[in-house]
Coordinates of C-alpha atoms and ligand atoms in Angstrom, one line a residue:
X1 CA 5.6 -10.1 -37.2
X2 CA 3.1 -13.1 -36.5
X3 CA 2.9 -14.5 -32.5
X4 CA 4.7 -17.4 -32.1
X5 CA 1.7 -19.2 -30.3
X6 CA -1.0 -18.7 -32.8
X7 CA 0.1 -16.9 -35.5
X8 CA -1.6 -13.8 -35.5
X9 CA -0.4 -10.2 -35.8
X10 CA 2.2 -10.1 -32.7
X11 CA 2.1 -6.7 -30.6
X12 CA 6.0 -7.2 -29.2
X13 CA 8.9 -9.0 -29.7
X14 CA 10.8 -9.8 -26.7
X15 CA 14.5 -10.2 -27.9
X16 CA 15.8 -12.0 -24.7
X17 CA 13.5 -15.0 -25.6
X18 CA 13.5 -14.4 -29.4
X19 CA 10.0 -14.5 -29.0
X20 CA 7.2 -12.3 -30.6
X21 CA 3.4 -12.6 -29.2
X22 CA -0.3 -11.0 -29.3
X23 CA -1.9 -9.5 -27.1
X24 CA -4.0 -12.3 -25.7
X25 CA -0.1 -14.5 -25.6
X26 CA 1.6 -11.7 -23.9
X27 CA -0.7 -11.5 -21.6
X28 CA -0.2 -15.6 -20.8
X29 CA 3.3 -15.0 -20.4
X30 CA 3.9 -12.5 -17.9
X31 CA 1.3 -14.3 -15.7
X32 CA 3.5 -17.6 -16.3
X33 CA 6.4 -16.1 -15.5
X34 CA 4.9 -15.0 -12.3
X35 CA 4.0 -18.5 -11.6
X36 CA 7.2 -19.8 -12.5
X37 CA 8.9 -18.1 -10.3
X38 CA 6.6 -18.6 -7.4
X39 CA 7.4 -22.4 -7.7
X40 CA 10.7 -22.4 -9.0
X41 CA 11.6 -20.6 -5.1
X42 CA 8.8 -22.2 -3.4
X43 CA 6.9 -19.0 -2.7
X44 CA 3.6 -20.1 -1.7
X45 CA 0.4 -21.9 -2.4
X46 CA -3.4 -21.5 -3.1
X47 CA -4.0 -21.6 0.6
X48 CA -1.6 -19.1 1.7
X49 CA -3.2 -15.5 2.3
X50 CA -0.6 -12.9 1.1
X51 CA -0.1 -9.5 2.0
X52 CA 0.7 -7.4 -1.4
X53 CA 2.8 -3.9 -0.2
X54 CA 1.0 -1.5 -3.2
X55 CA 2.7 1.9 -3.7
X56 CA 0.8 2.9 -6.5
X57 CA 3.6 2.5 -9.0
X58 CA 3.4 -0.1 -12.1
X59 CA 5.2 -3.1 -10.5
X60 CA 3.1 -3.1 -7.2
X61 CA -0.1 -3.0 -9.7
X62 CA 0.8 -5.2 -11.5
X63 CA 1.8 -8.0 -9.0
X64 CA -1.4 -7.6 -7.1
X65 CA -3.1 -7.7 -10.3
X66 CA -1.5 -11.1 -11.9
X67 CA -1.1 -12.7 -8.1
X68 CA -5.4 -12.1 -8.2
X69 CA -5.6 -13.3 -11.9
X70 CA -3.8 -16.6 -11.1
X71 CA -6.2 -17.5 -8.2
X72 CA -3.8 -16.5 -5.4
X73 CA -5.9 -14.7 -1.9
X74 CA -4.7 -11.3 -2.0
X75 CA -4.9 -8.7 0.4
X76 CA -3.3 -5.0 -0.5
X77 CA -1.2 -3.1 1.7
X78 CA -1.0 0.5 1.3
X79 CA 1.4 3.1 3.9
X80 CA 0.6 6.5 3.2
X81 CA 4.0 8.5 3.7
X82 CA 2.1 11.8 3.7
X83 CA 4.4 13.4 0.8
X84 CA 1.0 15.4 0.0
X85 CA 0.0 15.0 -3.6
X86 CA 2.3 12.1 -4.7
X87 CA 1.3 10.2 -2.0
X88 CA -2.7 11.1 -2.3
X89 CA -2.7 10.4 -6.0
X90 CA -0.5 7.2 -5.2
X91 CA -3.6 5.9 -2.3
X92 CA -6.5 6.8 -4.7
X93 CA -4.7 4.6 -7.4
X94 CA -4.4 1.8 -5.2
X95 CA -7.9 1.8 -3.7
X96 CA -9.3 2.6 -7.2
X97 CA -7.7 -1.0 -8.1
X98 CA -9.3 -2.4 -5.3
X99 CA -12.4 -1.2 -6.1
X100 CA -12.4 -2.5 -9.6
X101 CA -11.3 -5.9 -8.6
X102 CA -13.3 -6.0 -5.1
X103 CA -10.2 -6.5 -3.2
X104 CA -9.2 -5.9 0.3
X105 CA -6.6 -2.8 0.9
X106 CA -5.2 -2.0 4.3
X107 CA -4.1 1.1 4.6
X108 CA -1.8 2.9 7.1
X109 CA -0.5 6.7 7.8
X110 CA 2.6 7.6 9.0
X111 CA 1.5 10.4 10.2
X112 CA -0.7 7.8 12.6
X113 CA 2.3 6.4 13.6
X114 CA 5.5 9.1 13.9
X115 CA 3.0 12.7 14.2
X116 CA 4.9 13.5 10.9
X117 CA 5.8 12.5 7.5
X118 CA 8.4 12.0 5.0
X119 CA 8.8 15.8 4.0
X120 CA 9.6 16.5 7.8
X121 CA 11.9 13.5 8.6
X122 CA 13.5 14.9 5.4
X123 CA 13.7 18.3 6.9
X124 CA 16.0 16.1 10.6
X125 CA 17.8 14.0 7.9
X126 CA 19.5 16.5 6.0
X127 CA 17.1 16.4 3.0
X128 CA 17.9 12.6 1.7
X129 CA 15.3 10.8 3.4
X130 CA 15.4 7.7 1.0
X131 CA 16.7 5.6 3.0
X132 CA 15.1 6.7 6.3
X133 CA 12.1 6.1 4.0
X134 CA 12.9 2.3 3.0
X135 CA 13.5 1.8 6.4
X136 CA 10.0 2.7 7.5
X137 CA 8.6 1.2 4.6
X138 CA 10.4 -2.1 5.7
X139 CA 9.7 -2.0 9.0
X140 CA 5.5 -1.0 8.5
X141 CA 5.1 -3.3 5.7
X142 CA 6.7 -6.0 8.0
X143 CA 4.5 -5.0 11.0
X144 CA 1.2 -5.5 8.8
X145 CA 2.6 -8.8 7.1
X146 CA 2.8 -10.5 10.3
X147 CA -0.7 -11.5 10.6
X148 CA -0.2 -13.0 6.7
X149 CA 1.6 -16.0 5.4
X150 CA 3.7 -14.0 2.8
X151 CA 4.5 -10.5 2.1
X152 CA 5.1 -9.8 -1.8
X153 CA 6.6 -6.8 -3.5
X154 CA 6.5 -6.2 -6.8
X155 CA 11.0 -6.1 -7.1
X156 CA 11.6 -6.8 -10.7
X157 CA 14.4 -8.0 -12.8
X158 CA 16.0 -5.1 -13.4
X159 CA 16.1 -4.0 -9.5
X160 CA 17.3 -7.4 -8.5
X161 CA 19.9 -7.7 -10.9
X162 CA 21.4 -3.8 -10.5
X163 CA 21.7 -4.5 -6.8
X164 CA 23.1 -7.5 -7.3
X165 CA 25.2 -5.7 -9.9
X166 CA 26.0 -3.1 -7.2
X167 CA 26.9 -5.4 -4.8
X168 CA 29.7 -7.4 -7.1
X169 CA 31.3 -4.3 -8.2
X170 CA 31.8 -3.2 -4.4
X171 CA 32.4 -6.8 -3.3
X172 CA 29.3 -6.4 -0.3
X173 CA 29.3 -10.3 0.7
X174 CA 27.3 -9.7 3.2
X175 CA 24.0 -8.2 0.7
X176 CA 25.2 -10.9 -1.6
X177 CA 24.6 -13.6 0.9
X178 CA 20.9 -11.9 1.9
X179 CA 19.9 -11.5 -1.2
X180 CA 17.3 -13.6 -2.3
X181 CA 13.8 -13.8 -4.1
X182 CA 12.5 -15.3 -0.6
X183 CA 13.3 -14.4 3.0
X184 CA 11.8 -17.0 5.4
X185 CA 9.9 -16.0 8.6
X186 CA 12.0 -15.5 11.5
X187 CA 10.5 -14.8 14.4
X188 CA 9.1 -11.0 14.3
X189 CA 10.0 -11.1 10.5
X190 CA 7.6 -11.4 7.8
X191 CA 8.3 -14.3 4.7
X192 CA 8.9 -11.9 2.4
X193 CA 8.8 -13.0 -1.6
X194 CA 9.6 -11.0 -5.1
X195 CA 7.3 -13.1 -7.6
X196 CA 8.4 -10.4 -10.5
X197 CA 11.8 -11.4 -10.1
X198 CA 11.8 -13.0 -13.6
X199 CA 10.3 -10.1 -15.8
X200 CA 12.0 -6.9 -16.9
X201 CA 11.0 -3.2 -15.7
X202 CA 9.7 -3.3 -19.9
X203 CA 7.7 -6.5 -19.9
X204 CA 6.1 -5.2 -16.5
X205 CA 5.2 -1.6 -18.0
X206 CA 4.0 -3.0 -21.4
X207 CA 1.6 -5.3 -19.2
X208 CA 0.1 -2.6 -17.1
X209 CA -0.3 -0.6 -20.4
X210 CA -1.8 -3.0 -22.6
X211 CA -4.7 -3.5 -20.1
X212 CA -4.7 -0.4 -19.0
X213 CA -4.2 -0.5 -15.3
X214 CA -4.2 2.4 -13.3
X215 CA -0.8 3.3 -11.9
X216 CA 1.1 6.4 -10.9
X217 CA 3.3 7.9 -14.1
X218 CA 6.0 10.0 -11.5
X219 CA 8.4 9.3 -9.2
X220 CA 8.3 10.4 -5.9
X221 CA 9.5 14.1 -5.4
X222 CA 12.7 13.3 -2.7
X223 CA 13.4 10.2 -4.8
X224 CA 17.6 10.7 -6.1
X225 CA 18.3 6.5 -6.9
X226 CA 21.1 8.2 -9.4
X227 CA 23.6 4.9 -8.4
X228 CA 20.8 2.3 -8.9
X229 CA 19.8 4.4 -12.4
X230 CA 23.3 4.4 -13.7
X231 CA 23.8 0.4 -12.7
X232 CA 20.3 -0.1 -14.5
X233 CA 21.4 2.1 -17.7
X234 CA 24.7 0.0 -17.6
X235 CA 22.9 -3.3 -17.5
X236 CA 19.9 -2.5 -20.2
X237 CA 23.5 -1.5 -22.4
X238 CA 24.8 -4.5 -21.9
X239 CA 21.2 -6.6 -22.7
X240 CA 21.0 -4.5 -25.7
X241 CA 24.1 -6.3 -27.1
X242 CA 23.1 -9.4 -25.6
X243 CA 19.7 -10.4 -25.0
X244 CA 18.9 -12.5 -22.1
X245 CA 22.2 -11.5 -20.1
X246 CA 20.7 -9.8 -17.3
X247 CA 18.1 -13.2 -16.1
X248 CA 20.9 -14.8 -16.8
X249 CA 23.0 -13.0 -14.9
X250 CA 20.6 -13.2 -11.8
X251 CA 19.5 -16.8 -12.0
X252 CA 23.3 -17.4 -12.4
X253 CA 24.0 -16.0 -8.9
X254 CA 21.4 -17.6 -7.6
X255 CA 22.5 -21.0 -8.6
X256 CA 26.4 -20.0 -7.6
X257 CA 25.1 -18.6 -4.2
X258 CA 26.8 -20.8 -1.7
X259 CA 29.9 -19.7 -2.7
X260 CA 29.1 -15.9 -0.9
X261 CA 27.8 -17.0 2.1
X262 CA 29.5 -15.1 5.2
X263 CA 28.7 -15.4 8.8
X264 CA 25.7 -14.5 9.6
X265 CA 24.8 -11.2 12.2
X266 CA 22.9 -12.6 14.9
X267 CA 19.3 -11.0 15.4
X268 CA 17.9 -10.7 18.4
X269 CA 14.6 -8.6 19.1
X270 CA 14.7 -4.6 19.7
X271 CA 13.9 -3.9 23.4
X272 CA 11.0 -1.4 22.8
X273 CA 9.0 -3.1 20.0
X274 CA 10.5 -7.1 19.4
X275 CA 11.7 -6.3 15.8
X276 CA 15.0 -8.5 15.1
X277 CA 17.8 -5.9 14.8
X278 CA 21.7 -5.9 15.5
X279 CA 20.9 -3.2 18.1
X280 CA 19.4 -3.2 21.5
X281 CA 17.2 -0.7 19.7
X282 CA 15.6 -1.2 16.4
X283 CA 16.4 1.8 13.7
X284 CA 12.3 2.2 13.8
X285 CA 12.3 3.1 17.0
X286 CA 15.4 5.2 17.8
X287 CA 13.8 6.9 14.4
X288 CA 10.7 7.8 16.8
X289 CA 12.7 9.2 19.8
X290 CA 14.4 11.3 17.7
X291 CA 11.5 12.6 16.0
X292 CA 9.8 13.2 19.3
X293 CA 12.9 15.3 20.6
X294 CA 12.8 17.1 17.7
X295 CA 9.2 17.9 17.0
X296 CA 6.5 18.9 19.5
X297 CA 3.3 17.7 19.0
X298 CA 0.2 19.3 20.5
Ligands
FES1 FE1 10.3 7.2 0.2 FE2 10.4 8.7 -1.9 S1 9.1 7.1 -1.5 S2 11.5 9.0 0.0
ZN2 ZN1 -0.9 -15.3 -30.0
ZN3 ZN1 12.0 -1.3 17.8

């Protein structure tokens, strides 16, 4: 198998793009499908400064690690959500990456913000704090992207396309109209971006291992997801058979959008903090009265 750019012995062959490459090409074309999507949805420029959320985990490393290579100014956001060793491990991975590429990492504690941490809020939300947890995530990550032009996460193909899946099957207009590889700023809301949105959960891991960036190898221990797996399974099935169905099947529905669009909810800023929300109080902060009701803090 010889690369189809220069000829030498290819490492992969990426069957959606009939395409086999070398190292050095493989490389070239993960950070060019980076770029092309961060101009095919008008992401940002040069001159913006972007705020990367880092979790530790392969994507986030590897965004923050092709958005540096390609020139972009970087900064790395990491929340620690005080689920003791997955979390530590997942911090010293992302300041280790820092360190190594002399970048700036913010980094926040829950703890700092609520007095507890995910394992507790599991304990008040009957053990399935997921979505508590993307909540906070949300909300924090937003808070610190503020101050930035952008906010990028590292949401890849596969995620984008099994919610997307998700959302057909169960006819959810509403996500369908939201989602999007860019959110605009709106008021107390971040611009929020997904520059991986063209490569694969594969192409993303074969990156970080090829040059052997540092990322966390576990999932996080309350973490179930067994919907999003199944839709993912489903999808890499159905790839299998036919490569190139799932970009297709996302840049489709991007191009076919207009055709979900329902009316929007209007936004208008939580009373305690200014977050848009539906409410009169945002879920963030009801989250912290309950949690102070609940726990006593000395
Ligand atoms: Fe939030 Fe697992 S990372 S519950
Ligand atoms: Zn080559
Ligand atoms: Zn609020």
């Amino acid at each position: 198998m010889k690369c189809k750019i220069c000829g030498r012995e290819a490492i992969v062959k990426l069957r959606s793009y009939n395409l086999a490459l070398c190292k050095e090409h493989y490389v070239e074309f993960v950070k060019r499908r980076v770029e092309k999507a961060i101009k095919k949805f008008k992401m940002f420029n040069k001159d913006n400064r972007i705020l990367v959320a880092v979790s530790g985990g392969k994507d986030s490393i590897v965004l923050w690690h092709v958005l540096h290579s390609l020139g972009y100014k970087t900064t790395g956001y990491f929340l620690n959500l005080g689920i003791d060793e997955f979390s530590m491990k997942s911090q010293e991975i992302a300041e280790e990456f820092a360190k190594k590429f002399a970048l700036e990492l913010k980094i926040e504690y829950l703890k700092d913000e609520l007095g507890v941490g995910i394992p507790e809020i599991a304990k008040i939300s009957r053990g399935k704090p997921c979505s508590t947890c993307g909540m906070i995530k949300r909300y924090m990550i937003n808070r610190a992207g503020l101050k930035y032009d952008a906010v990028a996460t590292g949401h890849n193909l596969d995620d984008e396309s099994s919610v997307l899946f998700g959302n057909i099957l169960h006819w959810q207009v509403e996500y369908l109209d939201r989602q999007s590889p860019v959110l605009p700023r709106d008021r107390s809301l971040a611009r929020k971006v997904k520059p991986l949105v063209l490569l694969t959960n594969f192409e993303i891991k074969f990156y970080a291992d090829l040059l052997e960036l540092p990322y966390i190898q576990y999932k996080c221990p309350f973490s179930t997801g067994a919907t999003t797996y199944f839709y993912k399974s489903v999808l890499e099935e159905i790839e299998e058979r036919m490569p190139g169905t799932k970009v297709r099947f996302f840049l489709g529905f991007l191009e076919n959008k207009k055709g979900f669009s329902s009316p929007h909810r209007e936004l208008k800023p939580c009373k305690k903090c200014g977050y848009l929300t539906t409410a009169e109080v945002c879920s963030f902060c009801r989250l912290k009265e309950r949690i102070s009701s609940q726990f006593i803090f000395r």
